[in-house]
Amino acid sequence: MSNESWLILGATSSMARAFARAVAERGAMVLLAGRDMADLEHVAADCRLRGARGAAALAFDARKPKGFEALIDRLCAEAGTLNVAVFVGSMPEQSEIDADPALLARTVEQNFTGPATLLHRLAPQLAQRGSGTIVGVGSVAGDRGRLGNYVYGAAKAGFATYLSGLRNRLGREGVHVMTVKPGFVDTAMTWGIEGMFLVASPDQVARDIHRGVRKRRNVLYTPFFWMGIMGIIRTIPEALFKRLKI
Amino acid sequence: MRARHQTSHGWGRVLHAEEEVLRPERQAMLERLVAKDPAPAVGNRRSYGDAALNSGGRVIDMTRLDRCLSFDAGTGVLEVEAGTTMGDLLALCAPLGWMPPVLPGTGEATVGGCIANDVHGKNHHGAGSFGQHVLSLTLLGKDGARQVTPGETPDLFRATLGGLGQTGVILSARLQLVPCKGEMVRVRERRMDGIAEFLSAFDASRASYSVGWIDATAQGDALGRGILEEGEVIAGDAPPPGRTRRVPVALPPLLVSAPAVRLFNALYLRRVPEAGRDRERPLADFFFPLDRLHDWNLVYGKKGFHQFQCVLPEGEEQALTPMLERIAESGLASPLAVLKRLGPGRAGMMSFPMAGMTLAVDFPNRPEAEALAMELEWMAVEAGGRIYLAKDTLSDPDLMARMYPEAGEFARIVTEADPKGHFQTDLVRRLKLRDPR
């Protein structure tokens, strides 16, 4: 049986649930953190039945850093390898943010500063144990500021840069940090939006992430072809890009 | 919550609907949705016709509510959300020594769908229908959630099992699982030379699981020939599942043309040696043989197909002969033709099973197929049988009361549970299942 423990932030999202199942099947302890406690209890029950050594539902709100200590203490109470996977995030419509600029700060908090603050507090503890993995789920939207969702993209870009720095810092301490950049995934976030293509299932993405953790990948595009797509999009000169609607 | 506008279709791809689909991922989202704006629930849409369609309206996709909520390893009582698939349940429970008591022919069917259609499996003659193993369920209506049990709310329970989602949204259910010896099935396959041998073999069979494949193109002395499969679950670990293949696009209907089907069937029959054979197969391969070919319904081409499935009551099995003759003459049969003995078990007013023989045949969607299916339906009705509403695309509202004697009572209870008709689907409107009779 595995001696891993996973703290999963944003554990009611379909991608996080699929990932929680994947680690539960390998016998890990799963600590499921989010806001809908009733739903987290359902995820926990499901994980226990699927082979988790243990599962617990914990309260977490990316915008309330006061609650972070309790989560960190709970994770550090576990013996063995400690791991964290950050699936939190929200993507308000760009038009909503344009109408209410206060939403900008909230979007950045949800997608970047909230989870980064928690990771920053946890980092010394992981470094002390000298093992473990941090998985941070960003988005391909963070690779280039686009007309349709550049505030969300900017927050994800900030998070990706933070993770890159954290990788640099913790890599020398034996802790691995993996940045995940999913393309379009069939979740509540994308459901019903027109113009989606090459949409991956949450299970497919969760399997990719799980494999990436084992192979200690640094940056993982999932599905893999998004690396190519974003490679092309990144090379478009700004003079041309500013006229495009993609 | 954002809705997705889409053209949905039944599994047979003959009937379509323009719909708005909502897909809640948590129970709280579903509860808010049903309280505000109730709509029929759908799962993986394995009903062949329009049971899961709501033209011009909204439906709630339940597939993201797929968690196992509790399990008692001592008693085998499992509580699951309605969007859990049967394939997932089987894969999850078998290593723990338990399995679902009834499994339909596809693992993609959801628990909610199995309840709403009171499905049967290859063990119906012994184990009865799926609904007979449902201990209780949680039903959501505009007024909130309620527990439905066979003991305390028998009328509502019997209108919900096989009730095509008309009493409300099935949120979760407690199921009684059965012990499972292992992850393998010992399958005995024998060739049957004709319908008479088939029927007596079913009579003599003592196997827990049995199902017949019929060569529906065979005529004359060979009428009703096929292969009888009898299975018992045995100890053993299953090898890791093989790759599923996908039919990428609707194929040209050449593959289901009469000569191609005759050739395929003749070869398929000869796969089993004359003396029969014993094989050991993983659970999922035995129970869900077609799931290895994802989207197999596209083999029938763009126009889709009809599945005709009827049951003939005990003592009326001789009516199978003229039916099989008509099918063979028509040249419309596909390789998918199944014969099976059913027991009397059924859980609801609109449940399909009755003690007797059931026949299921697929027909590519050509104009002659509709006339043939209706002719077969009449033959079944004349013999005192009925057709399976989960498969139907063609039936006639006037036949409902003859086939389903409790249709009037069903309409009454459903109208009481959902007076405004929020949960109506295309099937219910087409067959007037809510009209007083």
XYZ file of C-alpha atoms in Angstrom:
683
model
C 0.000 0.000 0.000
C 1.148 3.483 -0.850
C 2.496 5.775 1.880
C 1.533 8.862 -0.113
C -0.835 11.545 1.064
C -2.405 14.006 -1.332
C -3.932 17.328 -0.407
C -6.248 18.192 -3.291
C -7.399 21.801 -3.473
C -10.598 22.522 -5.362
C -11.551 18.870 -5.001
C -15.162 19.170 -6.166
C -14.171 20.044 -9.742
C -14.489 17.203 -12.197
C -10.783 17.224 -13.055
C -9.799 17.099 -9.379
C -12.298 14.311 -8.731
C -10.854 12.234 -11.543
C -7.346 12.809 -10.175
C -8.460 11.955 -6.629
C -9.835 8.642 -7.924
C -6.577 7.900 -9.698
C -4.477 8.362 -6.542
C -7.122 6.656 -4.369
C -6.887 3.554 -6.551
C -3.197 3.379 -5.656
C -3.998 3.410 -1.952
C -3.050 7.007 -1.124
C -4.535 9.061 1.701
C -6.615 11.842 0.106
C -7.426 15.130 1.815
C -10.135 16.796 -0.215
C -10.392 20.539 0.203
C -12.999 22.901 -1.159
C -16.122 24.860 -0.299
C -19.063 22.464 -0.799
C -18.570 20.248 2.265
C -21.471 17.925 1.441
C -20.015 17.261 -1.976
C -16.509 16.781 -0.591
C -17.939 14.095 1.713
C -19.302 12.340 -1.379
C -15.926 12.496 -3.092
C -14.289 11.185 0.096
C -16.703 8.239 0.358
C -16.094 7.410 -3.294
C -12.306 7.545 -2.809
C -12.418 5.261 0.231
C -14.376 2.683 -1.729
C -11.921 2.918 -4.601
C -8.984 1.976 -2.426
C -7.836 5.139 -0.628
C -6.007 4.403 2.640
C -8.119 7.192 4.066
C -10.088 10.198 2.878
C -11.266 13.367 4.573
C -13.205 16.457 3.538
C -11.668 19.790 4.550
C -12.837 23.393 4.207
C -10.794 25.546 1.837
C -11.532 28.880 0.225
C -8.744 30.379 -1.890
C -9.886 33.830 -0.802
C -9.704 33.123 2.946
C -6.017 32.567 3.851
C -6.937 32.308 7.553
C -8.113 28.778 6.902
C -4.848 27.666 5.290
C -3.014 26.848 8.531
C -5.498 24.144 9.484
C -5.097 22.467 6.102
C -1.313 22.575 6.295
C -1.347 21.139 9.814
C -3.701 18.377 8.733
C -1.469 17.383 5.815
C 1.722 17.546 7.868
C 0.182 15.264 10.500
C 0.468 12.435 7.947
C 3.540 10.246 7.853
C 5.215 9.417 4.523
C 5.336 11.474 1.367
C 3.251 14.630 1.283
C 1.893 15.913 -2.014
C -0.358 18.756 -3.069
C -2.442 19.194 -6.198
C -3.986 22.588 -6.887
C -7.109 22.454 -9.037
C -8.730 25.664 -7.801
C -9.703 28.257 -10.298
C -12.590 30.154 -11.741
C -13.094 31.704 -15.120
C -15.586 34.562 -15.146
C -16.614 35.797 -18.590
C -14.264 38.567 -19.731
C -17.352 40.731 -20.342
C -18.374 40.319 -16.667
C -14.952 41.543 -15.554
C -15.139 44.447 -18.006
C -18.480 45.424 -16.470
C -17.244 44.987 -12.874
C -13.470 45.556 -12.556
C -13.610 44.462 -8.895
C -13.897 40.953 -10.291
C -10.319 41.246 -11.549
C -8.844 41.081 -8.045
C -11.081 38.145 -7.187
C -10.059 36.247 -10.314
C -6.385 36.763 -9.491
C -6.984 35.655 -5.905
C -8.803 32.498 -6.966
C -6.391 31.457 -9.667
C -3.056 32.742 -8.411
C -2.449 34.517 -5.117
C -4.724 32.302 -2.992
C -3.216 28.965 -3.980
C 0.300 30.472 -4.189
C -0.005 31.781 -0.607
C -0.923 28.308 0.612
C 1.930 26.693 -1.305
C 4.327 29.302 0.040
C 3.405 28.459 3.625
C 3.652 24.758 2.932
C 6.953 24.896 1.044
C 9.284 24.881 4.102
C 7.544 21.808 5.522
C 7.903 19.897 2.274
C 11.511 20.993 1.976
C 12.140 19.704 5.485
C 10.833 16.255 4.544
C 12.842 16.394 1.327
C 10.264 14.585 -0.764
C 6.859 15.002 -2.352
C 5.298 16.585 -5.381
C 3.363 19.788 -5.966
C 1.029 19.763 -8.943
C -0.249 23.153 -10.019
C -2.970 23.234 -12.635
C -2.737 26.338 -14.757
C -4.103 26.711 -18.252
C -2.980 27.157 -21.822
C -4.811 30.487 -21.471
C -1.806 31.648 -19.449
C 0.535 31.329 -22.425
C -0.759 34.395 -24.257
C -3.145 37.213 -23.417
C -6.183 36.785 -25.600
C -9.196 38.986 -26.195
C -11.624 36.419 -24.769
C -10.125 35.775 -21.303
C -6.972 37.767 -20.629
C -7.632 38.434 -16.948
C -8.042 34.722 -16.293
C -5.041 34.104 -18.561
C -2.947 36.681 -16.688
C -3.776 35.058 -13.333
C -2.828 31.617 -14.712
C 0.373 33.064 -16.195
C 1.247 34.502 -12.792
C 0.626 31.141 -11.188
C 2.770 29.383 -13.812
C 5.645 31.794 -13.216
C 5.303 31.294 -9.474
C 5.396 27.506 -9.939
C 8.481 27.826 -12.119
C 10.246 29.705 -9.348
C 9.034 27.279 -6.697
C 10.348 24.398 -8.805
C 13.714 26.104 -8.933
C 13.696 26.542 -5.160
C 12.323 23.166 -4.080
C 13.954 21.050 -6.771
C 17.247 21.273 -4.901
C 15.458 20.119 -1.732
C 14.052 16.941 -3.268
C 10.528 18.272 -3.804
C 9.204 18.175 -7.354
C 6.927 20.865 -8.772
C 4.907 20.152 -11.917
C 2.987 22.786 -13.845
C -0.008 21.415 -15.751
C -1.463 23.293 -18.696
C -4.692 21.689 -19.824
C -6.291 22.694 -23.089
C -10.060 22.480 -23.417
C -11.424 20.004 -20.882
C -15.032 18.872 -20.630
C -15.848 20.488 -17.279
C -18.473 22.832 -15.905
C -16.129 25.692 -16.892
C -16.357 24.909 -20.612
C -19.826 23.295 -20.766
C -22.091 25.098 -23.209
C -19.410 27.492 -24.535
C -19.528 27.683 -28.326
C -16.447 27.006 -30.406
C -14.748 24.384 -28.210
C -12.664 21.854 -30.102
C -10.444 18.876 -29.264
C -12.120 18.716 -25.866
C -10.536 16.167 -23.501
C -12.377 14.318 -20.757
C -11.430 14.987 -17.124
C -10.403 11.309 -16.826
C -7.987 11.636 -19.714
C -6.406 14.749 -18.166
C -6.226 13.095 -14.728
C -4.418 10.086 -16.213
C -1.967 12.414 -17.957
C -1.272 14.281 -14.725
C -0.791 11.053 -12.833
C 1.672 9.800 -15.414
C 3.433 13.190 -15.393
C 3.901 12.970 -11.612
C 5.507 9.526 -11.930
C 7.824 10.730 -14.673
C 8.592 13.941 -12.777
C 7.694 16.190 -15.688
C 8.253 19.910 -15.160
C 5.629 21.366 -17.460
C 2.866 19.159 -18.791
C 0.546 20.171 -21.603
C -2.523 17.906 -21.643
C -3.585 16.533 -24.044
C -0.026 16.642 -25.444
C -0.908 18.345 -28.745
C -1.605 21.610 -26.925
C 2.162 22.011 -26.634
C 2.268 22.298 -30.424
C -0.788 24.534 -30.652
C 0.508 26.899 -27.972
C 3.997 26.803 -29.489
C 2.536 28.240 -32.666
C 0.349 30.751 -30.847
C 3.312 31.989 -28.802
C 5.386 32.649 -31.918
C 2.835 34.928 -33.599
C 4.383 38.422 -33.507
C 2.518 40.826 -31.247
C 1.953 43.231 -34.167
C -0.123 40.531 -35.863
C -1.538 38.929 -32.707
C -3.210 42.145 -31.560
C -5.393 42.043 -34.668
C -6.446 38.421 -34.268
C -9.498 37.085 -32.485
C -8.432 33.662 -31.331
C -25.814 27.380 -14.925
C -24.899 27.464 -18.585
C -26.868 25.135 -20.867
C -25.492 23.497 -23.959
C -27.621 23.619 -27.096
C -27.318 20.407 -29.011
C -29.003 17.954 -31.317
C -29.348 14.767 -29.320
C -30.312 11.362 -30.607
C -31.382 8.019 -29.219
C -28.904 5.161 -29.436
C -30.543 3.968 -32.671
C -29.892 7.409 -34.230
C -33.336 7.435 -35.887
C -35.004 9.949 -33.574
C -33.457 13.338 -32.832
C -34.191 16.322 -30.645
C -32.992 19.909 -30.396
C -32.361 20.385 -26.700
C -30.758 22.488 -24.031
C -28.651 20.242 -21.845
C -27.699 21.133 -18.277
C -25.015 19.116 -16.550
C -24.708 19.694 -12.802
C -21.527 18.358 -11.203
C -22.650 18.464 -7.580
C -25.876 17.501 -5.810
C -26.400 21.056 -4.573
C -26.355 22.315 -8.174
C -28.861 19.652 -9.210
C -31.169 20.403 -6.297
C -31.216 24.118 -7.137
C -31.883 23.329 -10.754
C -34.797 20.975 -10.099
C -36.358 23.338 -7.548
C -36.267 26.213 -9.995
C -36.848 24.665 -13.356
C -37.439 20.896 -13.335
C -36.602 18.902 -16.451
C -36.268 15.215 -17.280
C -32.982 13.554 -16.329
C -30.882 11.623 -18.847
C -27.835 9.422 -18.426
C -25.658 8.025 -21.186
C -28.602 7.837 -23.608
C -28.477 4.118 -24.323
C -32.244 3.982 -24.900
C -32.673 3.354 -28.600
C -35.591 5.656 -29.355
C -36.788 8.826 -27.661
C -36.965 7.830 -23.986
C -34.116 10.275 -23.240
C -35.122 13.055 -25.655
C -37.052 16.252 -24.980
C -37.520 18.172 -28.236
C -37.464 21.922 -27.856
C -36.994 21.582 -24.108
C -34.345 21.051 -21.481
C -32.838 17.886 -20.056
C -30.518 17.331 -17.093
C -27.460 15.236 -17.873
C -26.716 13.151 -14.778
C -23.416 11.624 -15.834
C -21.261 13.792 -13.543
C -23.107 12.603 -10.442
C -21.289 9.291 -10.372
C -19.972 8.748 -6.866
C -20.353 5.723 -4.632
C -21.715 7.188 -1.432
C -21.539 4.230 0.929
C -20.872 0.517 0.911
C -21.303 -2.109 3.585
C -18.876 -4.903 2.815
C -20.738 -7.186 5.222
C -24.222 -6.914 3.734
C -23.400 -5.809 0.171
C -25.635 -2.751 0.356
C -24.278 0.008 -1.868
C -25.538 3.565 -2.221
C -24.598 5.304 -5.464
C -25.427 8.446 -7.354
C -27.641 7.855 -10.365
C -25.032 8.832 -12.968
C -22.717 5.930 -12.023
C -22.369 3.480 -14.891
C -22.927 -0.237 -14.501
C -19.509 -0.931 -16.011
C -17.885 1.240 -13.350
C -19.858 -0.508 -10.593
C -18.877 -3.950 -11.839
C -15.190 -3.017 -12.085
C -15.293 -1.458 -8.618
C -17.242 -4.136 -6.742
C -15.964 -7.397 -8.242
C -12.501 -7.169 -6.607
C -14.338 -6.601 -3.285
C -16.295 -9.831 -3.771
C -19.618 -8.294 -4.789
C -21.362 -7.498 -8.054
C -24.522 -5.804 -9.286
C -27.340 -8.366 -9.177
C -28.514 -7.494 -12.691
C -26.392 -6.177 -15.566
C -27.832 -4.899 -18.854
C -26.062 -5.557 -22.166
C -23.981 -2.393 -21.973
C -21.807 -1.145 -19.136
C -22.442 2.414 -20.308
C -25.996 2.357 -18.889
C -26.293 4.454 -15.724
C -27.933 3.374 -12.483
C -30.642 5.989 -13.065
C -31.293 4.606 -16.533
C -31.416 1.038 -15.223
C -34.048 2.104 -12.701
C -36.081 4.206 -15.117
C -36.220 1.307 -17.588
C -36.227 -1.508 -14.996
C -33.652 -3.308 -17.123
C -33.033 -7.031 -17.224
C -29.896 -9.069 -17.813
C -28.756 -12.505 -18.859
C -29.901 -13.844 -15.478
C -33.450 -12.513 -15.586
C -34.953 -16.003 -15.428
C -33.413 -16.415 -11.964
C -32.627 -12.968 -10.566
C -35.516 -10.910 -11.903
C -35.233 -7.298 -13.022
C -32.846 -4.571 -11.811
C -35.577 -2.799 -9.875
C -36.194 -5.816 -7.675
C -32.807 -5.217 -6.075
C -33.326 -1.507 -5.413
C -33.840 -1.085 -1.657
C -34.650 2.608 -1.812
C -34.030 5.646 -3.952
C -33.937 9.406 -3.578
C -36.250 11.192 -5.947
C -36.047 14.922 -6.623
C -39.082 16.940 -7.575
C -39.921 20.610 -7.575
C -40.741 20.329 -3.866
C -37.444 18.773 -2.872
C -36.064 15.309 -2.244
C -37.958 12.297 -0.958
C -37.103 8.723 -0.124
C -38.963 6.132 -2.159
C -39.053 2.529 -0.947
C -41.074 -0.516 -1.953
C -42.362 -0.860 1.634
C -43.366 2.684 2.540
C -44.254 4.277 -0.796
C -45.227 1.245 -2.894
C -47.255 3.111 -5.529
C -44.615 5.740 -6.167
C -41.917 3.057 -6.134
C -43.780 0.965 -8.708
C -44.351 4.045 -10.880
C -40.658 5.005 -10.674
C -39.159 1.582 -11.459
C -39.531 1.323 -15.206
C -41.277 4.701 -15.027
C -39.116 6.391 -17.688
C -38.164 9.226 -15.348
C -41.719 10.518 -15.097
C -41.996 10.715 -11.306
C -38.944 12.946 -10.883
C -35.170 13.032 -11.069
C -33.559 9.915 -9.586
C -30.648 11.279 -7.550
C -29.271 8.163 -5.892
C -30.222 4.617 -4.993
C -29.397 1.928 -2.454
C -28.788 -1.377 -4.182
C -28.483 -4.876 -2.798
C -25.431 -6.409 -4.452
C -24.829 -10.147 -4.719
C -21.652 -12.058 -3.815
C -19.237 -12.486 -6.704
C -16.804 -15.412 -6.739
C -14.231 -13.811 -8.987
C -13.625 -11.723 -12.047
C -14.095 -14.417 -14.684
C -17.048 -16.177 -16.285
C -16.975 -19.762 -17.520
C -18.974 -19.670 -20.716
C -20.319 -22.751 -22.445
C -21.194 -22.064 -26.087
C -23.278 -24.482 -28.104
C -24.636 -24.321 -31.636
C -28.408 -24.541 -31.955
C -29.739 -25.935 -35.220
C -33.126 -24.283 -35.099
C -35.771 -22.611 -32.999
C -37.168 -25.842 -31.520
C -33.758 -26.904 -30.221
C -33.171 -23.389 -28.925
C -36.392 -23.345 -26.921
C -35.834 -26.750 -25.370
C -32.230 -25.863 -24.551
C -33.428 -22.762 -22.688
C -35.952 -24.955 -20.838
C -33.271 -27.432 -19.844
C -30.648 -24.822 -18.948
C -29.739 -24.517 -15.272
C -27.111 -21.821 -15.826
C -27.228 -18.574 -13.844
C -26.660 -16.559 -17.007
C -27.943 -17.550 -20.444
C -28.447 -15.767 -23.730
C -28.965 -16.851 -27.333
C -27.565 -15.286 -30.468
C -29.777 -15.935 -33.466
C -28.898 -15.966 -37.148
C -31.986 -14.023 -38.170
C -31.217 -14.526 -41.880
C -31.570 -18.332 -41.727
C -34.692 -19.834 -43.302
C -36.367 -23.239 -43.723
C -34.973 -25.992 -41.538
C -32.311 -23.654 -40.196
C -34.871 -21.087 -39.009
C -33.853 -19.796 -35.609
C -30.408 -21.389 -35.599
C -27.765 -19.756 -33.485
C -25.525 -20.044 -30.447
C -26.580 -20.530 -26.853
C -24.215 -19.062 -24.282
C -24.487 -20.189 -20.668
C -22.314 -18.590 -18.022
C -21.265 -18.967 -14.388
C -19.084 -16.510 -12.514
C -15.931 -18.269 -11.314
C -12.908 -17.402 -9.206
C -9.960 -15.777 -10.933
C -8.465 -12.376 -11.636
C -9.311 -10.692 -14.905
C -6.441 -9.670 -17.190
C -6.204 -5.887 -17.691
C -8.956 -4.831 -20.110
C -8.012 -4.740 -23.786
C -8.200 -1.659 -25.930
C -11.645 -0.405 -26.868
C -11.955 0.536 -30.486
C -14.040 3.408 -31.758
C -16.180 3.707 -34.874
C -14.995 7.135 -36.015
C -17.831 8.151 -38.366
C -21.163 6.830 -39.613
C -20.157 4.010 -41.956
C -21.740 3.310 -45.344
C -24.606 0.888 -44.705
C -22.934 -1.706 -46.944
C -21.862 -3.626 -43.854
C -25.471 -4.271 -42.915
C -26.673 -5.159 -46.424
C -28.388 -8.541 -46.722
C -25.507 -10.492 -48.372
C -22.958 -9.085 -45.936
C -25.104 -10.053 -42.960
C -25.715 -13.583 -44.321
C -21.997 -14.077 -44.782
C -21.111 -12.630 -41.382
C -23.734 -14.738 -39.614
C -22.634 -17.969 -41.315
C -19.039 -17.324 -40.235
C -20.048 -16.231 -36.762
C -21.989 -19.467 -36.247
C -18.984 -21.547 -37.305
C -16.789 -19.786 -34.794
C -18.200 -22.244 -32.279
C -17.192 -25.841 -33.105
C -19.999 -28.311 -33.728
C -19.358 -30.016 -30.409
C -19.561 -26.694 -28.550
C -16.820 -25.224 -26.410
C -16.033 -23.852 -22.958
C -14.263 -20.563 -22.554
C -13.256 -18.354 -19.668
C -13.883 -14.698 -20.202
C -13.501 -11.565 -18.043
C -16.767 -10.350 -16.499
C -16.989 -7.209 -18.641
C -16.378 -9.121 -21.891
C -19.193 -11.517 -21.113
C -21.723 -8.988 -19.858
C -20.958 -6.080 -22.190
C -19.739 -7.686 -25.437
C -20.480 -4.650 -27.621
C -18.760 -2.107 -25.403
C -15.403 -3.070 -26.881
C -16.502 -1.236 -30.022
C -17.232 2.302 -28.898
C -20.088 4.025 -30.794
C -20.963 0.772 -32.568
C -24.316 2.292 -33.495
C -22.492 4.190 -36.273
C -22.039 0.879 -38.131
C -25.623 1.313 -39.339
C -24.783 4.487 -41.220
C -26.207 7.977 -41.034
C -29.839 6.898 -41.028
C -29.464 4.719 -37.957
C -31.444 1.651 -37.031
C -34.501 0.359 -35.232
C -34.284 -2.234 -32.539
C -37.366 -4.361 -32.224
C -37.650 -6.144 -28.890
C -40.687 -8.032 -27.714
C -41.517 -10.644 -25.121
C -43.963 -13.476 -25.750
C -45.664 -14.991 -22.724
C -45.001 -18.536 -21.604
C -46.995 -20.996 -23.729
C -47.042 -18.618 -26.735
C -43.465 -19.284 -27.829
C -44.675 -20.856 -31.069
C -45.398 -17.304 -32.287
C -41.626 -16.923 -32.650
C -41.671 -19.113 -35.758
C -43.806 -16.833 -37.983
C -41.940 -13.809 -36.621
C -38.541 -15.258 -37.493
C -39.886 -16.282 -40.928
C -41.014 -12.730 -41.633
C -37.646 -11.341 -40.488
C -35.659 -13.800 -42.636
C -37.804 -13.148 -45.732
C -37.465 -9.396 -45.362
C -33.680 -9.446 -45.845
C -33.520 -6.637 -43.276
C -32.015 -8.489 -40.352
C -28.647 -7.459 -38.967
C -26.205 -9.688 -37.079
C -27.561 -8.360 -33.803
C -30.392 -10.688 -32.914
C -30.881 -12.029 -29.424
C -33.163 -14.630 -27.899
C -33.553 -15.153 -24.169
C -35.844 -16.742 -21.639
C -37.321 -14.298 -19.132
C -38.773 -15.070 -15.728
C -41.758 -13.282 -14.204
C -39.666 -10.722 -12.280
C -40.547 -7.056 -12.678
C -40.468 -4.149 -10.273
C -42.771 -1.535 -11.754
C -46.037 -0.889 -13.537
C -44.359 -0.202 -16.859
C -41.619 -2.822 -16.548
C -41.015 -4.826 -19.692
C -40.359 -8.383 -18.481
C -42.912 -11.176 -18.237
C -42.341 -14.931 -18.023
C -41.696 -16.109 -21.563
C -39.242 -15.564 -24.406
C -37.815 -12.257 -25.527
C -36.552 -11.586 -29.041
C -34.505 -8.522 -30.009
C -33.457 -7.743 -33.599
C -31.857 -4.663 -35.152
C -33.044 -3.404 -38.539
C -31.250 -0.708 -40.514
C -33.512 2.318 -40.904
C -35.047 1.711 -44.323
C -38.687 2.372 -45.219
C -39.568 -1.370 -45.217
C -38.152 -1.744 -41.703
C -40.912 0.350 -40.134
C -43.653 -1.766 -41.686
C -41.884 -4.959 -40.645
C -41.387 -3.793 -37.055
C -45.040 -2.817 -36.763
C -46.124 -6.145 -38.220
C -43.944 -7.950 -35.668
C -45.308 -5.806 -32.903
C -48.844 -6.782 -33.855
C -47.880 -10.443 -33.821
C -46.443 -9.996 -30.321
C -49.525 -8.166 -29.086
C -51.831 -10.821 -30.566
C -49.864 -13.440 -28.653
C -50.369 -11.504 -25.414
C -46.836 -10.101 -25.359
C -45.417 -6.607 -25.330
C -42.570 -4.513 -26.692
C -39.800 -2.836 -24.719
C -40.319 0.931 -24.534
C -36.576 1.589 -24.025
C -36.045 0.234 -27.547
C -39.087 1.646 -29.255
C -39.202 4.202 -32.060
C -42.450 3.204 -33.770
C -45.218 2.011 -31.504
C -48.767 3.225 -31.352
C -50.424 4.886 -28.307
C -53.515 2.738 -28.824
C -51.504 -0.412 -28.142
C -50.136 0.721 -24.781
C -53.015 -0.392 -22.575
C -53.078 -3.827 -24.229
C -49.384 -4.368 -23.670
C -49.141 -2.618 -20.324
C -52.309 -3.330 -18.323
C -51.216 -0.934 -15.563
C -50.701 2.012 -17.960
C -53.801 3.786 -16.605
C -52.682 3.496 -13.002
C -49.200 4.633 -14.021
C -50.616 7.754 -15.698
C -52.621 8.553 -12.575
C -49.668 8.296 -10.161
C -47.329 10.177 -12.467
C -49.826 13.001 -12.862
C -50.055 13.232 -9.085
C -46.254 13.276 -8.687
C -45.652 15.774 -11.508
C -48.944 17.578 -12.220
C -47.367 20.162 -14.499
C -45.670 17.602 -16.702
C -42.127 18.886 -16.183
C -40.569 15.462 -16.677
C -42.262 14.553 -19.959
C -40.065 13.261 -22.757
C -40.623 12.731 -26.469
C -41.448 9.064 -25.831
C -44.096 9.904 -23.255
C -45.746 12.432 -25.582
C -45.540 10.140 -28.624
C -47.127 7.172 -26.831
C -49.446 9.344 -24.715
C -48.242 7.591 -21.557
C -49.613 10.355 -19.349
C -53.145 10.297 -20.784
C -55.816 8.790 -18.556
C -56.955 5.413 -19.895
